[in-house]
Short mmCIF file of C-alpha atoms and ligand atoms in Angstrom, two decimals:
data_model
loop_
_atom_site.label_atom_id
_atom_site.label_comp_id
_atom_site.label_asym_id
_atom_site.label_seq_id
_atom_site.Cartn_x
_atom_site.Cartn_y
_atom_site.Cartn_z
CA UNK A 1 0.04 0.02 -0.50
CA UNK A 2 2.47 1.95 0.82
CA UNK A 3 3.46 4.35 -2.08
CA UNK A 4 0.86 6.47 -1.30
CA UNK A 5 -0.48 9.24 1.37
CA UNK A 6 -3.63 8.13 2.95
CA UNK A 7 -3.15 8.69 6.45
CA UNK A 8 -1.27 11.57 8.62
CA UNK A 9 -1.30 7.56 11.22
CA UNK A 10 0.84 6.52 8.15
CA UNK A 11 3.76 9.22 8.02
CA UNK A 12 6.79 8.37 11.04
CA UNK A 13 8.39 10.62 13.43
CA UNK A 14 11.22 11.92 10.48
CA UNK A 15 8.75 11.01 7.10
CA UNK A 16 6.69 14.35 8.66
CA UNK A 17 9.60 16.55 9.80
CA UNK A 18 11.17 15.31 5.99
CA UNK A 19 7.90 17.04 4.78
CA UNK A 20 8.03 19.71 7.12
CA UNK A 21 11.47 20.41 5.34
CA UNK A 22 11.01 19.77 1.92
CA UNK A 23 7.87 22.27 2.82
CA UNK A 24 10.73 24.71 3.93
CA UNK A 25 12.57 24.22 0.52
CA UNK A 26 9.72 24.75 -1.77
CA UNK A 27 8.48 27.88 0.35
CA UNK A 28 12.24 29.61 -0.31
CA UNK A 29 11.20 28.50 -3.87
CA UNK A 30 7.78 30.90 -4.04
CA UNK A 31 9.80 33.45 -2.69
CA UNK A 32 11.81 33.56 -6.45
CA UNK A 33 10.67 35.20 -9.62
CA UNK A 34 10.73 31.95 -11.03
CA UNK A 35 8.03 30.08 -9.23
CA UNK A 36 9.27 27.28 -11.51
CA UNK A 37 10.28 24.13 -11.45
CA UNK A 38 10.72 21.21 -13.75
CA UNK A 39 10.74 18.60 -10.96
CA UNK A 40 7.30 16.74 -12.35
CA UNK A 41 8.02 17.16 -15.89
CA UNK A 42 6.16 15.10 -18.49
CA UNK A 43 3.89 13.17 -15.02
CA UNK A 44 0.02 13.35 -15.42
CA UNK A 45 -1.43 14.59 -11.73
CA UNK A 46 -5.65 14.33 -11.32
CA UNK A 47 -7.96 15.60 -9.30
CA UNK A 48 -10.31 13.44 -8.00
CA UNK A 49 -13.14 15.63 -6.70
CA UNK A 50 -15.89 13.42 -6.05
CA UNK A 51 -17.46 16.35 -2.43
CA UNK A 52 -16.70 20.47 -2.72
CA UNK A 53 -13.82 22.35 -1.95
CA UNK A 54 -12.05 25.85 -2.36
CA UNK A 55 -8.49 25.78 -0.64
CA UNK A 56 -7.19 22.06 -1.08
CA UNK A 57 -8.48 21.69 -4.80
CA UNK A 58 -6.75 24.67 -5.70
CA UNK A 59 -3.54 24.68 -3.33
CA UNK A 60 -3.13 20.80 -5.04
CA UNK A 61 -3.47 22.52 -8.16
CA UNK A 62 -0.96 25.03 -8.06
CA UNK A 63 1.60 22.82 -6.34
CA UNK A 64 0.95 20.24 -9.30
CA UNK A 65 1.89 22.93 -11.64
CA UNK A 66 4.54 24.31 -9.71
CA UNK A 67 6.14 20.96 -10.51
CA UNK A 68 5.50 20.98 -13.59
CA UNK A 69 3.64 18.65 -14.16
CA UNK A 70 0.81 18.27 -16.33
CA UNK A 71 -2.69 18.82 -14.40
CA UNK A 72 -6.42 17.41 -15.05
CA UNK A 73 -8.89 19.10 -12.90
CA UNK A 74 -12.14 16.15 -12.43
CA UNK A 75 -15.16 16.87 -10.24
CA UNK A 76 -17.70 14.92 -10.16
CA UNK A 77 -20.60 17.67 -10.56
CA UNK A 78 -21.10 17.51 -14.46
CA UNK A 79 -20.17 14.44 -14.61
CA UNK A 80 -20.40 11.47 -16.19
CA UNK A 81 -21.22 10.19 -12.32
CA UNK A 82 -24.35 11.57 -12.20
CA UNK A 83 -25.31 8.93 -14.86
CA UNK A 84 -23.97 6.78 -11.79
CA UNK A 85 -20.34 5.83 -12.86
CA UNK A 86 -18.59 4.04 -10.10
CA UNK A 87 -16.04 5.10 -8.32
CA UNK A 88 -13.81 2.12 -9.42
CA UNK A 89 -14.85 2.83 -13.31
CA UNK A 90 -14.43 6.55 -12.86
CA UNK A 91 -10.65 5.99 -12.08
CA UNK A 92 -9.49 3.01 -14.19
CA UNK A 93 -11.41 5.95 -17.12
CA UNK A 94 -8.90 8.31 -16.35
CA UNK A 95 -5.84 6.22 -15.87
CA UNK A 96 -6.73 4.58 -18.52
CA UNK A 97 -5.50 9.02 -20.35
CA UNK A 98 -1.98 8.35 -18.67
CA UNK A 99 -1.93 9.45 -15.48
CA UNK A 100 0.18 8.91 -13.12
CA UNK A 101 -1.27 10.47 -9.50
CA UNK A 102 -4.18 10.71 -8.38
CA UNK A 103 -5.66 13.67 -5.32
CA UNK A 104 -8.65 12.57 -4.77
CA UNK A 105 -11.74 14.20 -2.16
CA UNK A 106 -14.13 12.09 -1.72
CA UNK A 107 -17.55 12.25 0.60
CA UNK A 108 -16.94 8.35 1.68
CA UNK A 109 -14.82 7.76 4.56
CA UNK A 110 -11.81 5.19 2.57
CA UNK A 111 -12.82 5.99 -0.53
CA UNK A 112 -8.93 6.47 -1.29
CA UNK A 113 -7.80 3.19 0.29
CA UNK A 114 -10.13 1.59 -1.23
CA UNK A 115 -8.09 3.12 -4.84
CA UNK A 116 -4.94 1.96 -3.37
CA UNK A 117 -5.55 -0.72 -2.59
CA UNK A 118 -7.92 -2.51 -4.57
CA UNK A 119 -5.38 -3.31 -8.10
CA UNK A 120 -7.90 -0.78 -9.99
CA UNK A 121 -5.50 1.96 -10.48
CA UNK A 122 -1.91 1.98 -10.41
CA UNK A 123 -0.55 5.65 -9.69
CA UNK A 124 0.27 7.11 -6.71
CA UNK A 125 -2.84 7.84 -4.82
CA UNK A 126 -3.17 10.77 -2.43
CA UNK A 127 -5.85 11.47 0.27
CA UNK A 128 -7.65 15.41 -0.16
CA UNK A 129 -10.36 14.21 2.15
CA UNK A 130 -12.79 11.61 2.99
CA UNK A 131 -15.65 11.54 4.61
CA UNK A 132 -14.51 11.70 8.72
CA UNK A 133 -11.67 9.58 8.17
CA UNK A 134 -8.66 11.63 7.31
CA UNK A 135 -7.07 15.01 5.83
CA UNK A 136 -3.33 14.08 6.07
CA UNK A 137 -1.98 17.19 3.87
CA UNK A 138 -4.19 19.40 6.47
CA UNK A 139 -2.43 18.39 8.82
CA UNK A 140 0.41 19.11 7.73
CA UNK A 141 -0.50 21.98 6.26
CA UNK A 142 -1.08 23.15 10.37
CA UNK A 143 1.90 21.10 11.73
CA UNK A 144 4.08 23.54 9.37
CA UNK A 145 2.16 26.48 10.63
CA UNK A 146 2.48 25.48 13.74
CA UNK A 147 6.26 24.52 13.51
CA UNK A 148 6.92 28.69 12.05
CA UNK A 149 5.57 30.21 14.39
CA UNK A 150 6.52 28.48 17.59
CA UNK A 151 9.85 27.19 16.89
CA UNK A 152 10.64 29.70 14.00
CA UNK A 153 11.26 29.42 10.01
CA UNK A 154 15.13 28.51 10.27
CA UNK A 155 15.00 27.37 13.53
CA UNK A 156 12.34 24.23 12.83
CA UNK A 157 14.25 22.86 10.58
CA UNK A 158 14.62 19.56 11.29
CA UNK A 159 12.03 20.34 13.87
CA UNK A 160 9.10 18.51 16.03
CA UNK A 161 6.81 20.42 18.04
CA UNK A 162 8.25 18.17 21.42
CA UNK A 163 5.90 19.73 24.41
CA UNK A 164 3.88 22.63 22.20
CA UNK A 165 0.35 22.23 23.47
CA UNK A 166 -1.93 22.38 21.01
CA UNK A 167 -6.19 22.58 21.60
CA UNK A 168 -9.11 21.12 18.89
CA UNK A 169 -11.89 22.31 19.65
CA UNK A 170 -15.36 21.77 18.16
CA UNK A 171 -17.47 19.50 16.05
CA UNK A 172 -15.09 16.99 16.63
CA UNK A 173 -17.23 14.32 15.58
CA UNK A 174 -17.09 15.37 12.40
CA UNK A 175 -13.82 16.10 11.44
CA UNK A 176 -11.39 14.16 9.21
CA UNK A 177 -9.15 17.16 10.10
CA UNK A 178 -9.13 16.85 13.77
CA UNK A 179 -8.70 12.95 13.44
CA UNK A 180 -5.47 13.62 10.76
CA UNK A 181 -4.08 15.98 13.70
CA UNK A 182 -4.80 14.46 16.30
CA UNK A 183 -2.81 12.03 14.82
CA UNK A 184 0.33 13.66 12.89
CA UNK A 185 0.48 16.36 16.35
CA UNK A 186 1.51 13.45 18.61
CA UNK A 187 4.29 11.98 16.25
CA UNK A 188 5.57 15.28 16.71
CA UNK A 189 6.01 15.28 19.96
CA UNK A 190 2.82 17.61 20.88
CA UNK A 191 -0.03 17.45 24.07
CA UNK A 192 -2.99 17.62 22.07
CA UNK A 193 -6.47 18.18 24.13
CA UNK A 194 -9.86 18.30 22.71
CA UNK A 195 -12.24 20.76 23.53
CA UNK A 196 -15.77 19.67 22.53
CA UNK A 197 -19.50 19.62 23.57
CA UNK A 198 -19.53 15.00 24.53
CA UNK A 199 -22.51 14.55 21.49
CA UNK A 200 -19.61 16.38 19.22
CA UNK A 201 -16.74 13.73 20.48
CA UNK A 202 -16.82 10.14 18.80
CA UNK A 203 -16.78 6.97 20.13
CA UNK A 204 -14.00 5.48 21.63
CA UNK A 205 -12.56 9.09 22.04
CA UNK A 206 -10.64 7.72 25.12
CA UNK A 207 -8.42 5.45 22.76
CA UNK A 208 -7.01 7.85 20.68
CA UNK A 209 -3.31 10.03 22.13
CA UNK A 210 -4.89 13.24 23.16
CA UNK A 211 -6.12 14.74 26.49
CA UNK A 212 -10.26 15.32 26.05
CA UNK A 213 -12.09 18.29 28.11
CA UNK A 214 -15.38 19.95 27.32
CA UNK A 215 -14.66 23.49 29.24
CA UNK A 216 -12.54 25.94 27.13
CA UNK A 217 -12.26 28.79 29.36
CA UNK A 218 -9.63 26.92 31.69
CA UNK A 219 -8.15 24.95 27.99
CA UNK A 220 -7.11 28.17 26.51
CA UNK A 221 -5.26 29.31 28.87
CA UNK A 222 -2.35 26.90 28.97
CA UNK A 223 -2.11 26.10 24.60
CA UNK A 224 -0.08 27.44 22.46
CA UNK A 225 -1.84 27.39 19.28
CA UNK A 226 -6.14 27.28 19.51
CA UNK A 227 -6.85 25.06 15.75
CA UNK A 228 -11.15 26.19 15.58
CA UNK A 229 -13.39 23.63 13.87
CA UNK A 230 -16.35 24.61 11.09
CA UNK A 231 -19.40 22.64 12.59
CA UNK A 232 -20.25 20.57 9.61
CA UNK A 233 -23.47 21.42 9.73
CA UNK A 234 -23.67 19.26 6.64
CA UNK A 235 -22.94 15.49 7.92
CA UNK A 236 -25.14 16.43 10.65
CA UNK A 237 -28.72 14.51 10.91
CA UNK A 238 -29.76 15.43 14.35
CA UNK A 239 -29.45 18.10 16.53
CA UNK A 240 -26.08 17.93 17.89
CA UNK A 241 -26.31 21.25 20.38
CA UNK A 242 -29.26 22.82 22.06
CA UNK A 243 -28.35 26.29 19.84
CA UNK A 244 -26.05 27.93 17.57
CA UNK A 245 -25.58 31.57 20.70
CA UNK A 246 -25.66 28.34 22.82
CA UNK A 247 -22.70 26.30 21.27
CA UNK A 248 -20.60 29.67 20.64
CA UNK A 249 -21.63 30.82 23.87
CA UNK A 250 -19.75 28.01 25.34
CA UNK A 251 -17.54 26.64 22.31
CA UNK A 252 -16.72 29.93 20.15
CA UNK A 253 -13.48 32.00 20.51
CA UNK A 254 -14.25 35.74 20.49
CA UNK A 255 -12.15 38.70 21.83
CA UNK A 256 -12.41 38.50 25.26
CA UNK A 257 -11.64 34.61 25.42
CA UNK A 258 -8.66 35.28 22.69
CA UNK A 259 -7.38 37.76 25.25
CA UNK A 260 -6.25 35.37 28.36
CA UNK A 261 -4.33 32.71 25.19
CA UNK A 262 -0.64 33.71 26.19
CA UNK A 263 1.13 36.46 24.72
CA UNK A 264 2.78 34.03 22.01
CA UNK A 265 -0.40 31.86 21.01
CA UNK A 266 -1.91 31.47 17.77
CA UNK A 267 -5.48 30.65 16.73
CA UNK A 268 -5.83 28.56 13.88
CA UNK A 269 -8.59 27.05 10.78
CA UNK A 270 -8.22 25.44 8.22
CA UNK A 271 -11.76 26.58 6.81
CA UNK A 272 -14.06 27.14 5.44
CA UNK A 273 -14.55 29.52 8.99
CA UNK A 274 -17.93 29.96 9.58
CA UNK A 275 -17.61 33.44 11.56
CA UNK A 276 -20.06 34.25 14.47
CA UNK A 277 -20.29 30.77 15.03
CA UNK A 278 -17.10 28.80 16.16
CA UNK A 279 -15.86 31.82 16.02
CA UNK A 280 -15.86 35.63 15.67
CA UNK A 281 -15.04 38.05 12.24
CA UNK A 282 -12.40 39.70 14.93
CA UNK A 283 -10.68 37.11 15.90
CA UNK A 284 -10.78 35.64 12.83
CA UNK A 285 -9.56 38.92 11.41
CA UNK A 286 -6.29 39.68 14.15
CA UNK A 287 -2.86 39.13 13.64
CA UNK A 288 -2.99 36.21 16.42
CA UNK A 289 -4.89 34.57 13.46
CA UNK A 290 -2.92 31.95 10.80
CA UNK A 291 -5.85 30.51 8.59
CA UNK A 292 -4.91 32.72 5.04
CA UNK A 293 -1.05 31.43 6.11
CA UNK A 294 -1.89 28.08 6.84
CA UNK A 295 -2.88 28.28 3.28
CA UNK A 296 -0.23 29.42 1.72
CA UNK A 297 1.75 27.13 3.33
CA UNK A 298 -0.47 24.35 1.71
CA UNK A 299 1.54 25.41 -1.24
CA UNK A 300 4.64 24.39 -0.52
CA UNK A 301 3.29 21.27 1.64
CA UNK A 302 1.50 19.47 -1.29
CA UNK A 303 4.32 20.42 -3.24
CA UNK A 304 6.89 19.31 -0.83
CA UNK A 305 4.27 15.56 -0.38
CA UNK A 306 4.03 15.26 -4.69
CA UNK A 307 7.55 15.76 -5.17
CA UNK A 308 8.82 13.25 -2.39
CA UNK A 309 5.96 10.52 -2.92
CA UNK A 310 6.29 11.46 -7.06
CA UNK A 311 9.51 13.56 -8.33
CA UNK A 312 13.02 14.23 -7.15
CA UNK A 313 15.62 10.86 -6.88
CA UNK A 314 13.78 8.83 -8.97
CA UNK A 315 13.74 5.29 -6.68
CA UNK A 316 16.16 3.16 -6.31
CA UNK A 317 13.10 0.11 -6.09
CA UNK A 318 9.96 0.53 -8.90
CA UNK A 319 7.53 1.41 -5.87
CA UNK A 320 9.28 2.13 -2.50
CA UNK A 321 6.80 2.38 0.46
CA UNK A 322 6.60 6.08 0.51
CA UNK A 323 7.50 5.19 4.27
CA UNK A 324 10.10 3.82 3.24
CA UNK A 325 11.14 6.44 0.09
CA UNK A 326 10.08 9.78 2.15
CA UNK A 327 12.64 7.81 5.48
CA UNK A 328 14.99 7.80 3.21
CA UNK A 329 14.67 10.18 0.11
CA UNK A 330 17.90 12.30 -0.01
CA UNK A 331 16.85 15.66 -0.38
CA UNK A 332 18.70 17.37 -2.85
CA UNK A 333 18.06 21.14 -3.17
CA UNK A 334 20.72 22.22 -5.57
CA UNK A 335 20.38 19.51 -8.32
CA UNK A 336 16.56 19.76 -7.55
CA UNK A 337 15.11 23.37 -7.02
CA UNK A 338 16.19 24.55 -9.76
CA UNK A 339 13.92 26.98 -11.99
CA UNK A 340 12.67 26.06 -15.28
CA UNK A 341 14.86 28.81 -15.88
CA UNK A 342 17.57 28.03 -14.30
CA UNK A 343 17.89 24.38 -15.66
N1 LIG B 401 -9.48 23.24 4.33
C1 LIG B 401 -10.45 22.32 3.85
O1 LIG B 401 -10.20 21.24 3.07
O2 LIG B 401 -11.39 23.35 2.92
P1 LIG B 401 -11.63 23.12 1.66
O3 LIG B 401 -12.80 22.02 2.07
O4 LIG B 401 -12.13 24.01 1.30
O5 LIG B 401 -10.71 22.70 0.36
#
């Protein structure tokens, strides 16, 4: 299976740090006049989106284009999926056009895993969010943002997030972002606390490698980063809290609460935000909120993942496992990160 990025839980500490370090190199490319690298020239990547997306879809496309890949964008809306075509037939149709990697977002948890392990296609599979399961590149871009802000851009190279206290607040039950973040942050040595009403915590939460609290105010004061989650109405089929007003009062972040956070602490949100629900406009627009920075960092992280899985040095083995490839592949910026113009 391990030619793919399906879950943040599949990454070792060394894998994750290598991706973060590679993303720093990719971010430096973005500062150059010519932002394009020839690394994936001749490779074709399809973005297969069965669920709506703004950030993830566009930043994968930007990352692929910056690495000079040929890009095919597929959205279920307007495709033959509406005529009943299956995931298998859709994927095989696309692969018949010569696809090297599939970036997939799907409403069904496990769809990327199925695509990667069923033998339907040979392409690398990257999970861009599946149901309530995983969103590994979101967790990586979040960790990248935390490392830059809490450790430092240069000081962070080679470092993890040991000892940093991260609080994740809100609709954990429906959040693939929360799952991926808990997995990755634990691997990177951070201490994670989830804060949510009991109705928005999944069964089995006691087995997750984190603390759980129902009291946001007492947790805020000892957090280095506070990540607010959107309440995912589209996945709810029942009433999980009395009113929106009551939810915001207990679990929303406003200016008064933010003022109680340590001075260095940051506010994060994966987006899209529901202003006035989990976060007020005052907080969302404050200097402490990294939501836009997270989007920028998403392009660097996705370039790093594509580079490490698909490009760069040709692997010694035809199909190395991603953990092996990620952990052992040497990153060689002088050879690999010359821009198209410099080549
Ligand atoms: N954070 C995130 O996945 O946003 P999109 O749904 O817009 O891709």
